[in-house]
C-alpha positions as a Python dict, from the first residue, in 0.01 Angstrom:
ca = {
    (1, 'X'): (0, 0, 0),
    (2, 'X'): (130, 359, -68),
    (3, 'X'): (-142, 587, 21),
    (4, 'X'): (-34, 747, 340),
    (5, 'X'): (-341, 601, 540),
    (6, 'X'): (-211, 266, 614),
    (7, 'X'): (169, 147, 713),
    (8, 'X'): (220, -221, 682),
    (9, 'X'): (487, -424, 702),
    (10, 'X'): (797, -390, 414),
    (11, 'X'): (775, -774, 444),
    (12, 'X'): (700, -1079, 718),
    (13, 'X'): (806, -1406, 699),
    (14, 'X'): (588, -1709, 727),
    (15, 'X'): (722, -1966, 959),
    (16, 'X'): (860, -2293, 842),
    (17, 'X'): (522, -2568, 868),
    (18, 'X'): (293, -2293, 859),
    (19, 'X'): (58, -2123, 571),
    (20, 'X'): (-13, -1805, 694),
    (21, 'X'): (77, -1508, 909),
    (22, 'X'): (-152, -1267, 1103),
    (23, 'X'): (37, -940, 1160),
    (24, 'X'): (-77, -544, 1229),
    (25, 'X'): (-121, -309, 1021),
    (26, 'X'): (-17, 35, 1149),
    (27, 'X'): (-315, 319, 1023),
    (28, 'X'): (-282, 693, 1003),
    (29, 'X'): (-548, 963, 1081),
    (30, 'X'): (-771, 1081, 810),
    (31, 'X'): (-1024, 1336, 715),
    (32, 'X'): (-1289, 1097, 545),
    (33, 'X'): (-1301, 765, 478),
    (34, 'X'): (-1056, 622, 244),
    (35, 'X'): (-1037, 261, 89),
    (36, 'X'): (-705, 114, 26),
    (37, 'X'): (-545, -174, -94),
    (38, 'X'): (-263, -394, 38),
    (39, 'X'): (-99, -639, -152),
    (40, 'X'): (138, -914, -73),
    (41, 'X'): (387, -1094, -293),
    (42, 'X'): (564, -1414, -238),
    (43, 'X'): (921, -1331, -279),
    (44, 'X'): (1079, -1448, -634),
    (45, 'X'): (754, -1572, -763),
    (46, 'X'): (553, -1323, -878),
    (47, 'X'): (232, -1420, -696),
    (48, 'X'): (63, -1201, -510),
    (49, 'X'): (-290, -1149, -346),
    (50, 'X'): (-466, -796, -261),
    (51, 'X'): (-703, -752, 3),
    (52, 'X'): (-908, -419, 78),
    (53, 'X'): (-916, -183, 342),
    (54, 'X'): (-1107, 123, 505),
    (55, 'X'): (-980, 359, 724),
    (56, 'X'): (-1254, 584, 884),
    (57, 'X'): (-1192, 930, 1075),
    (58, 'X'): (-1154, 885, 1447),
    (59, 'X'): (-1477, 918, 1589),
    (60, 'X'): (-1654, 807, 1270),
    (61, 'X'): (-1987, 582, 1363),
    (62, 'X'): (-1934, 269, 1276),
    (63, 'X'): (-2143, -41, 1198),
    (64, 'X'): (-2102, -266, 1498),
    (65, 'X'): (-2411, -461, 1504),
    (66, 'X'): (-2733, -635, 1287),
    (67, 'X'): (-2971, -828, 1480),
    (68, 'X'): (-3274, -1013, 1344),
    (69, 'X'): (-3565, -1086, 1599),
    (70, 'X'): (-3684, -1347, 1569),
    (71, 'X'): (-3512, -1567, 1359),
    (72, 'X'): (-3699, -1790, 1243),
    (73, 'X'): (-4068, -1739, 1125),
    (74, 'X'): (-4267, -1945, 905),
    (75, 'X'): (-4303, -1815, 550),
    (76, 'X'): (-4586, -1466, 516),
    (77, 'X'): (-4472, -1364, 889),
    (78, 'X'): (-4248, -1032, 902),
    (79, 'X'): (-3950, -1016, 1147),
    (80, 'X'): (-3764, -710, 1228),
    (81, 'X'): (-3422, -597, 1119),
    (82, 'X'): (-3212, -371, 1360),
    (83, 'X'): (-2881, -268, 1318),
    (84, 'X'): (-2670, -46, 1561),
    (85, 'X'): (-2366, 171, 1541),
    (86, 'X'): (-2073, 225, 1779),
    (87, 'X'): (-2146, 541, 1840),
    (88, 'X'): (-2469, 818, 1727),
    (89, 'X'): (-2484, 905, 1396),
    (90, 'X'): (-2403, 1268, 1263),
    (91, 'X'): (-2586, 1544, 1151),
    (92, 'X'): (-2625, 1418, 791),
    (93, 'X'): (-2751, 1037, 925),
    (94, 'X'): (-2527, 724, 873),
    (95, 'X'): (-2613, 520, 536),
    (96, 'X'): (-2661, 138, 570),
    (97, 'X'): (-2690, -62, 264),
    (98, 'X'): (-2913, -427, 309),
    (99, 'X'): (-2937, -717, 93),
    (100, 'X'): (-3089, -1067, 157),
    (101, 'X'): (-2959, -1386, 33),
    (102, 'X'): (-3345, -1497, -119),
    (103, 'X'): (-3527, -1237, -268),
    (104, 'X'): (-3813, -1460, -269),
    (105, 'X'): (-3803, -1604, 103),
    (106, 'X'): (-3726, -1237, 276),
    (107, 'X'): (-3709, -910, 154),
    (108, 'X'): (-3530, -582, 293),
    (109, 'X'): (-3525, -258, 207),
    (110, 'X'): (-3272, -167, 3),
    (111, 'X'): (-3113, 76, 247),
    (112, 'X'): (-3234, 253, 612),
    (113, 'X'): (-3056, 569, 719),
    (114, 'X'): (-2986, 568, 1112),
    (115, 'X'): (-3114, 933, 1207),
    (116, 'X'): (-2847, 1189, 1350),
    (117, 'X'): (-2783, 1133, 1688),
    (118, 'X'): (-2900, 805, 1709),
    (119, 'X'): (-2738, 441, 1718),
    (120, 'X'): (-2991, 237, 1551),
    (121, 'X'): (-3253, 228, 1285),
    (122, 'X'): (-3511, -79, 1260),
    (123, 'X'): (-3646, -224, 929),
    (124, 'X'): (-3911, -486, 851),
    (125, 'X'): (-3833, -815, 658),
    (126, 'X'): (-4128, -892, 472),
    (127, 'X'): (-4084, -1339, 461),
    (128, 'X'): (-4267, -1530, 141),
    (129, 'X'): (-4400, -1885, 151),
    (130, 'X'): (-4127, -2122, 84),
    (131, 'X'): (-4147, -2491, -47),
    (132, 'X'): (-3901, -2633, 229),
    (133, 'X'): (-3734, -2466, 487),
    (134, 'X'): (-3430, -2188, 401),
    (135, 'X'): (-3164, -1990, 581),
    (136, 'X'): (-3188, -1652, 458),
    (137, 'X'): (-2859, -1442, 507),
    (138, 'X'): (-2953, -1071, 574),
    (139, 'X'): (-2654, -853, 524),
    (140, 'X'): (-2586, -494, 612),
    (141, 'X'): (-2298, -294, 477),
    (142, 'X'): (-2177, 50, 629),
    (143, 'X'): (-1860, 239, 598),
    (144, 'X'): (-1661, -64, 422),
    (145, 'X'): (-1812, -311, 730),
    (146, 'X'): (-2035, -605, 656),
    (147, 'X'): (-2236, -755, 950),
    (148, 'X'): (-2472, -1067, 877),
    (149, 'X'): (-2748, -1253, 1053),
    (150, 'X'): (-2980, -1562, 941),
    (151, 'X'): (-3306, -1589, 974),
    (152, 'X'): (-3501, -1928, 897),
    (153, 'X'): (-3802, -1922, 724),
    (154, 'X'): (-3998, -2241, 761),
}
């Protein structure tokens, strides 16, 4: 990475017997959020794998939580989406972006806005009929962080 907003490592080394390494990466302040890359390389060979990161301001609210109540319902019954930052949202409200893994067994809206100075925003999931029984993945996206929660419709 050579951005400015993260420092990692100039290089680690993987211990004999082993596959992989966890090791910190060292992040600078910044004014707004700011998505970076980091790469690795394995020495001599040319391979190498990139991962993505965000760096948020200090102080930024951040996604910390998505809970589904309850989670399981049989299929034409709603449940109720809530998801929670760390901290209340600002003046302009904090974004969250939803998705569901079956359309057709739950849907979401396609985004709720938590309200300034607030932590959390419900939603309703609206459940279909369904042939057998699924696990539905509900996913909610703010700020580069993804937090996830099933619910079973029966």
């Amino acid at each position: 990475a050579n951005n400015g907003a993260v420092r990692p490592p100039l290089s680690v080394t993987i211990p004999v017997g082993q596959t992989s390494l966890t090791f910190a990466i060292s992040t600078t302040s910044v004014a707004a959020a700011r998505t970076v890359t980091v790469t690795a390389t394995y020495l001599g060979s040319g391979l190498s794998q990139s991962a993505t990161l965000t760096v948020n301001p200090a102080g930024t609210p951040q996604l910390s939580s998505l809970l589904v109540t309850p989670t399981q319902v049989t299929g034409g019954a709603n449940a109720i989406g809530t998801v929670t930052l760390t901290s209340p949202a600002p003046i302009t409200g904090t974004l969250v972006v939803l998705s569901s893994s079956s359309f057709f067994a739950a849907q979401v809206p396609t985004f709720v806005m938590v309200p300034s100075g607030q932590t959390s925003v419900s939603f309703s999931i609206i459940t279909g009929q369904v042939p057998t029984p699924v696990n539905v993945t509900i996913t909610a996206t703010s700020g580069g962080i993804v937090k996830t929660a099933v619910l079973r419709v029966l």
